[in-house]
Tab-separated table of C-alpha atoms in Angstrom:
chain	number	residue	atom	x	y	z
W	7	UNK	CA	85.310	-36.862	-60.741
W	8	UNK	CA	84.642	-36.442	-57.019
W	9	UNK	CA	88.090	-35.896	-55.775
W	10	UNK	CA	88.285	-33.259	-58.327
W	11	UNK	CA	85.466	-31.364	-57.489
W	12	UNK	CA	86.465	-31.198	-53.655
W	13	UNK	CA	89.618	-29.716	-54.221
W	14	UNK	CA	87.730	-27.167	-55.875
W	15	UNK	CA	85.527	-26.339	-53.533
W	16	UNK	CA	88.101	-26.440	-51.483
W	17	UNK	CA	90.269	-23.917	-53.230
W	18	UNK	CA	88.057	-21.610	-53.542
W	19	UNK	CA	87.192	-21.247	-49.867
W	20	UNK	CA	90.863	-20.694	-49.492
W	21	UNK	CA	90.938	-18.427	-52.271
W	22	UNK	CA	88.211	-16.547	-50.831
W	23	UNK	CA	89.342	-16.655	-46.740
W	24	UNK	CA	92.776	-15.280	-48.814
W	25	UNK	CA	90.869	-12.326	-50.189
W	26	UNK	CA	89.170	-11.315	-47.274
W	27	UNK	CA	92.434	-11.327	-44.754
W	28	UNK	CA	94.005	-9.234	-47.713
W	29	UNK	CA	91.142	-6.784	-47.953
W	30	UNK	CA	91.213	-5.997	-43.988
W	31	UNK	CA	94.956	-6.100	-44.424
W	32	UNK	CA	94.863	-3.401	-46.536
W	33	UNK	CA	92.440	-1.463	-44.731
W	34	UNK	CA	93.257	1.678	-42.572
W	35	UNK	CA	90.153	0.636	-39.778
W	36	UNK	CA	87.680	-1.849	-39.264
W	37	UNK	CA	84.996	-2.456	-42.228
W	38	UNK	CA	81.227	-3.331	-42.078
W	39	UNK	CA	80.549	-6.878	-43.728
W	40	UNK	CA	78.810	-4.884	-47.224
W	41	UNK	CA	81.942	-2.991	-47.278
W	42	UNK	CA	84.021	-6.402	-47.006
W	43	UNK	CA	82.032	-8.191	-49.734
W	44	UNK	CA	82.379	-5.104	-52.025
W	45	UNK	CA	86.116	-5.021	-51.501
W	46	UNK	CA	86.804	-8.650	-52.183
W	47	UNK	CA	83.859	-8.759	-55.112
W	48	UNK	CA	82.468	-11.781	-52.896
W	49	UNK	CA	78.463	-12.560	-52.259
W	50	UNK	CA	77.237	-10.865	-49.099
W	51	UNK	CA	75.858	-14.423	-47.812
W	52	UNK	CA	79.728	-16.334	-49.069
W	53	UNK	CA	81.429	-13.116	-47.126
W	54	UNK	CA	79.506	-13.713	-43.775
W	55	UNK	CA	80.334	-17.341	-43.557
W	56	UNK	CA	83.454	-16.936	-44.614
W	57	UNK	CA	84.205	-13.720	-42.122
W	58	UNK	CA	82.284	-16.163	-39.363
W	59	UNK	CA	85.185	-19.031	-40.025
W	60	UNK	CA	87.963	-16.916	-39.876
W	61	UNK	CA	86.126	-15.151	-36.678
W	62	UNK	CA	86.099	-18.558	-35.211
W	63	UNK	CA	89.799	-19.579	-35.517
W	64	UNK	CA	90.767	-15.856	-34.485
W	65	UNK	CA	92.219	-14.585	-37.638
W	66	UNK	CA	89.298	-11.772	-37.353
W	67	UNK	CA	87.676	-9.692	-34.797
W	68	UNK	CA	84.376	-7.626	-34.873
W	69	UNK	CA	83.988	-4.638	-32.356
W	70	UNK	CA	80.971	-2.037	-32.681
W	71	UNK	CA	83.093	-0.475	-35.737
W	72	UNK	CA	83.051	-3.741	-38.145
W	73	UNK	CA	85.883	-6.319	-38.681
W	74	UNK	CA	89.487	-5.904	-38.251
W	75	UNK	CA	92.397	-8.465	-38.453
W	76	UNK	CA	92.734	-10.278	-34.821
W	77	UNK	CA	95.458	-11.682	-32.477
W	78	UNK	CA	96.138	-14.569	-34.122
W	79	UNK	CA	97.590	-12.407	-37.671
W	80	UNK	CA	100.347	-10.894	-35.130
W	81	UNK	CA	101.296	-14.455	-34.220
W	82	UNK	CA	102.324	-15.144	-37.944
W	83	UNK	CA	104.050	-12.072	-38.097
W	84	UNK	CA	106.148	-13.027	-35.328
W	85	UNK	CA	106.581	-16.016	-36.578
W	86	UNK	CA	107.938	-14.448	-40.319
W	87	UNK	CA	110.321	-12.673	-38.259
W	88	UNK	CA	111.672	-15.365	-36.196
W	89	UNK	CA	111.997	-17.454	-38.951
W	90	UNK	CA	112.660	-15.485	-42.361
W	91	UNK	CA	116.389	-15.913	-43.474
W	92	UNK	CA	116.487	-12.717	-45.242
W	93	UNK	CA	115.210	-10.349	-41.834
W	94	UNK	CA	117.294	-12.541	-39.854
W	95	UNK	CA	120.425	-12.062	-42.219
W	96	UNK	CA	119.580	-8.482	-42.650
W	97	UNK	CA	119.310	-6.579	-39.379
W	98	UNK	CA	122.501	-6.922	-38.182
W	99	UNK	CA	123.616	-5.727	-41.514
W	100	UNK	CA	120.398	-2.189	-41.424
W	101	UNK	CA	122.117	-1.872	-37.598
W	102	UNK	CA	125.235	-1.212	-39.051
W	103	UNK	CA	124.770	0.651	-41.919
W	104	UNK	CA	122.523	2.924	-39.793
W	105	UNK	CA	125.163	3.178	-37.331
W	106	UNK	CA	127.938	4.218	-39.934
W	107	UNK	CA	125.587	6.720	-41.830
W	108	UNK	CA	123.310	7.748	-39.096
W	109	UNK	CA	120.144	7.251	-40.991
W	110	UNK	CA	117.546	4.932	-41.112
W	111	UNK	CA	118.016	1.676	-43.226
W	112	UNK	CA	115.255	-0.722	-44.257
W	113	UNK	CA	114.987	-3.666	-46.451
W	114	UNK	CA	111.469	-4.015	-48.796
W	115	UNK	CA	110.884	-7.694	-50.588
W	116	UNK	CA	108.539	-7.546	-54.013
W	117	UNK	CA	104.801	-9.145	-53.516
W	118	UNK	CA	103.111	-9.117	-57.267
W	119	UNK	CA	103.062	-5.759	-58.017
W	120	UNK	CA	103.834	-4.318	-54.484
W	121	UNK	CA	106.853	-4.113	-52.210
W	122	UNK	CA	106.515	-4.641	-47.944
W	123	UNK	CA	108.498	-3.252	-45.631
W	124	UNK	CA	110.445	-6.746	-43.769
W	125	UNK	CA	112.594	-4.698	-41.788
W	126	UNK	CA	113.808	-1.333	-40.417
W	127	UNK	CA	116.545	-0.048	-38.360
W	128	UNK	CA	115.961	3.807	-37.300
W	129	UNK	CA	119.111	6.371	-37.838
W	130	UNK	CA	120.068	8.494	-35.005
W	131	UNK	CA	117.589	10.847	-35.359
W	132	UNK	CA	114.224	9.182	-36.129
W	133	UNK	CA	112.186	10.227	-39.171
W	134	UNK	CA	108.659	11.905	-38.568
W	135	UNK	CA	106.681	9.107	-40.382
W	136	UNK	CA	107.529	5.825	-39.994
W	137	UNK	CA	107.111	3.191	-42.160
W	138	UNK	CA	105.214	0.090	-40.608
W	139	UNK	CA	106.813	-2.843	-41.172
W	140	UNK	CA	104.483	-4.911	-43.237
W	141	UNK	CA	103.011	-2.101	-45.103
W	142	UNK	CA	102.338	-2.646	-48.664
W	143	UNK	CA	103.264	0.298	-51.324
W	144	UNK	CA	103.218	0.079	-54.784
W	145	UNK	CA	106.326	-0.666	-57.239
W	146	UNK	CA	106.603	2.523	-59.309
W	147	UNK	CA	106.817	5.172	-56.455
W	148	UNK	CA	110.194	5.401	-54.505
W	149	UNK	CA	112.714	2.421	-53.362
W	150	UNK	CA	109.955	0.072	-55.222
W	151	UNK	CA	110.887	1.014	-58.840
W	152	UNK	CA	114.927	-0.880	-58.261
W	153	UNK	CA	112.781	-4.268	-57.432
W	154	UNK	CA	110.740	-3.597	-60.573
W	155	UNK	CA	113.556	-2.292	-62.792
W	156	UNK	CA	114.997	-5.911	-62.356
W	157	UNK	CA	111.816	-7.584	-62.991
W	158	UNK	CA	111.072	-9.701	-66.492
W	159	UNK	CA	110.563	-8.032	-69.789
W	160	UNK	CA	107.344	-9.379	-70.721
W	161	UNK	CA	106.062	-8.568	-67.330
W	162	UNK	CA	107.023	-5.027	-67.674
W	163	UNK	CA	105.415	-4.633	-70.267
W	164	UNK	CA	102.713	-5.672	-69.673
W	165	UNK	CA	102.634	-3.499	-66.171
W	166	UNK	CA	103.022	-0.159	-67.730
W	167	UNK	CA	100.578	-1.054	-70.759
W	168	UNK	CA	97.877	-0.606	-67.744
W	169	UNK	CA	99.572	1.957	-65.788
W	170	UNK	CA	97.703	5.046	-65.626
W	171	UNK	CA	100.109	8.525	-65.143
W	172	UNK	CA	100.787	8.919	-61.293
W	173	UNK	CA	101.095	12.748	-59.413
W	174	UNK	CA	104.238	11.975	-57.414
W	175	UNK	CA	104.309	14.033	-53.959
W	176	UNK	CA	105.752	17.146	-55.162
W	177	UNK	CA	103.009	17.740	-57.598
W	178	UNK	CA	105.267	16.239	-60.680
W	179	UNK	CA	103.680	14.118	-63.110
W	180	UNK	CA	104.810	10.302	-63.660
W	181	UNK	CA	103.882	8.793	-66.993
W	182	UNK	CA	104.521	5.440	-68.220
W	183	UNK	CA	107.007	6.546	-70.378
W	184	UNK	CA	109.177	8.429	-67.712
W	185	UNK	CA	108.830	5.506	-65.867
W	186	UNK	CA	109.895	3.018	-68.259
W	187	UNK	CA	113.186	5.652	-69.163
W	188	UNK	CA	113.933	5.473	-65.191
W	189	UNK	CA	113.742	1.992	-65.228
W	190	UNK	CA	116.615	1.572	-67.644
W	191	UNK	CA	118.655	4.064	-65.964
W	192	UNK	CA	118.205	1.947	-62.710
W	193	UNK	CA	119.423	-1.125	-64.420
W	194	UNK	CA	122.945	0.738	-65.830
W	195	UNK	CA	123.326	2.222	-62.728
W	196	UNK	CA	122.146	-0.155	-60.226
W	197	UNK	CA	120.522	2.672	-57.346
W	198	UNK	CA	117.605	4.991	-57.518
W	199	UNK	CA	117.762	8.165	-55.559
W	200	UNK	CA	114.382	9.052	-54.962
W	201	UNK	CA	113.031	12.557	-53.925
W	202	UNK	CA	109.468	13.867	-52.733
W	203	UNK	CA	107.999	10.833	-54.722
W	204	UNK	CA	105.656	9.303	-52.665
W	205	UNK	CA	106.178	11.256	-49.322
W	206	UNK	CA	106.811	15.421	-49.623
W	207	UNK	CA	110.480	16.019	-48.085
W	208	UNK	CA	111.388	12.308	-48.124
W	209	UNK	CA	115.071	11.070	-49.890
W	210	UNK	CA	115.938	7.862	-49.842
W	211	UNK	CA	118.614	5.793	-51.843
W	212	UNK	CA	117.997	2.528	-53.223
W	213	UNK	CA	119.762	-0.575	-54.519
W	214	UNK	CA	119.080	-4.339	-55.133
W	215	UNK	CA	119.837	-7.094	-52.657
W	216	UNK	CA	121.621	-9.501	-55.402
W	217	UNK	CA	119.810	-12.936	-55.281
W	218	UNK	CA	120.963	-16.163	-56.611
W	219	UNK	CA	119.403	-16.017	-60.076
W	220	UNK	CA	121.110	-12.617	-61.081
W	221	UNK	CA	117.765	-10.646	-60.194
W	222	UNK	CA	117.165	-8.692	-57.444
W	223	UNK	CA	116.409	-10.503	-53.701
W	224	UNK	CA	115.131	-7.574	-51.756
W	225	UNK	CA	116.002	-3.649	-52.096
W	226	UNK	CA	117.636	-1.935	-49.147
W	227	UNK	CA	117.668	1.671	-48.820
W	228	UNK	CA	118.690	4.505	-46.588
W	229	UNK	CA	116.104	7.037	-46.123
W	230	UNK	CA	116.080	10.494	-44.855
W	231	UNK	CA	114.448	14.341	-45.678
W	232	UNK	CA	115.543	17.374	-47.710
W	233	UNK	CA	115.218	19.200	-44.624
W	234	UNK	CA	118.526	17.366	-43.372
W	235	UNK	CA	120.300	16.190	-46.298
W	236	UNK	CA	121.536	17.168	-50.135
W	237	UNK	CA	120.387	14.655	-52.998
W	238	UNK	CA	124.463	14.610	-53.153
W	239	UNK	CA	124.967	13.766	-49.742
W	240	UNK	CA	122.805	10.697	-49.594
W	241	UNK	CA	124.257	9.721	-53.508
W	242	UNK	CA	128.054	10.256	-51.666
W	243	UNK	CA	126.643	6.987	-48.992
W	244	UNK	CA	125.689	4.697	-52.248
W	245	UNK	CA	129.896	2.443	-51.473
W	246	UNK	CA	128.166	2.321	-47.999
W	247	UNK	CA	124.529	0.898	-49.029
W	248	UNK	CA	126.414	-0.932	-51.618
W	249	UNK	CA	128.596	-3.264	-49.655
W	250	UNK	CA	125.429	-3.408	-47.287
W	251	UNK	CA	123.743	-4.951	-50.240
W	252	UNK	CA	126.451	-7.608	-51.432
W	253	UNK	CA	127.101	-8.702	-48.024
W	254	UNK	CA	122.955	-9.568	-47.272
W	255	UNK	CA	123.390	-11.050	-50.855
W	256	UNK	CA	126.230	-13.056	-49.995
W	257	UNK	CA	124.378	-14.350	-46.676
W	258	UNK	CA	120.650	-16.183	-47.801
């Protein structure tokens, strides 16, 4: 019964040094411990000793603002990077396509009900906001909807059962049901042109990286404004993005 009990305990510290990296991650500036605790719906006295061990091993920091990820979290990006087939596989591929269309290219991965941002090559004229690589977004706003279009059934379901309606960025309303009847078109036609959803002005084109289970790997897309291009335009570059996709596909 001892053995048992350890792993446990020790699970849950993990659990909980897990949910407290993910709540500064998520963060757009440092947070006070109270605002840490409330975040990751920990104890005050579990969060300090918790935010005092990661302090130690330099996963945290604390200035006169509060707590913010330290050194050591840029270390692990670098080593994602370095290391990650897909990126590695990938940005030769974005450098490319970017250099052939002349817009930017990126390539997202799913996390639960979230896409990041893995990599990014910039077009020949640079778009106003950029992306950070790493950022989290949600799955129903943008490029993000092709990685959930090829998602399972159940889990679908069971998504949009809890999905409250969304305001895109052009003032438009997003129901469930909408989304569920773009989520079908996406799986006929395999790409989502996406315009002034979750950024005013921004157009981007997306399709799914095909993995080796028939679902979708990653989603690459091509992303630029209204200001610059016609929804047709970027839908005439979808042969280009397309053979982008099969050949990352055909390379992890």
């Amino acid at each position: 019964m001892g053995a048992p009990t350890g792993t446990g305990n020790q699970g849950r510290t993990l659990d909980r040094a897990l949910d407290v990296l993910e709540c500064l991650e998520r963060a757009r500036g440092p947070l006070r411990l109270s605002e840490i605790a409330r975040e990751s719906d920990l104890h005050l006295a579990t969060t300090q000793r918790t935010v005092n061990q990661l302090v130690r091993r330099g996963y945290i920091q604390q200035d006169g603002l509060g707590y913010s990820l330290g050194p050591v979290i840029l270390s692990l990006a670098h080593a994602f990077v370095v290391n990650d087939r897909l990126s590695t596989v990938a940005t030769p591929i974005l450098t490319e396509l970017s250099a052939s269309t002349g817009l930017t290219s990126s390539l997202f991965v799913r996390s639960g009900l979230e896409r990041i941002l893995v990599a990014r090559v910039d077009g020949v004229d640079p778009l106003r906001y950029q992306f950070p690589i790493g950022r989290r977004v949600p799955l129903d706003l943008g490029g993000g909807k092709v990685l959930l279009a090829h998602g399972d059934d159940a889990e679908l379901d069971d998504y949009l059962a809890d999905l409250p309606d969304a305001r895109l960025a052009d003032g438009r309303v997003q129901t469930p049901d909408d989304l569920r009847a773009e989520l079908e078109r996406i799986r006929e036609t395999g790409y989502h042109l996406a315009e002034s959803e979750r950024e005013l002005g921004a157009l981007s084109l997306t399709r799914p990286v095909p993995g080796h289970d028939g679902g979708a790997a990653a989603a690459i897309n091509l992303v630029t404004t209204t200001e610059t291009t016609a929804p047709e335009e970027l839908l005439a570059l979808l042969p280009e993005i397309s053979r982008a996709a099969g050949a990352i596909g055909a390379r992890i």
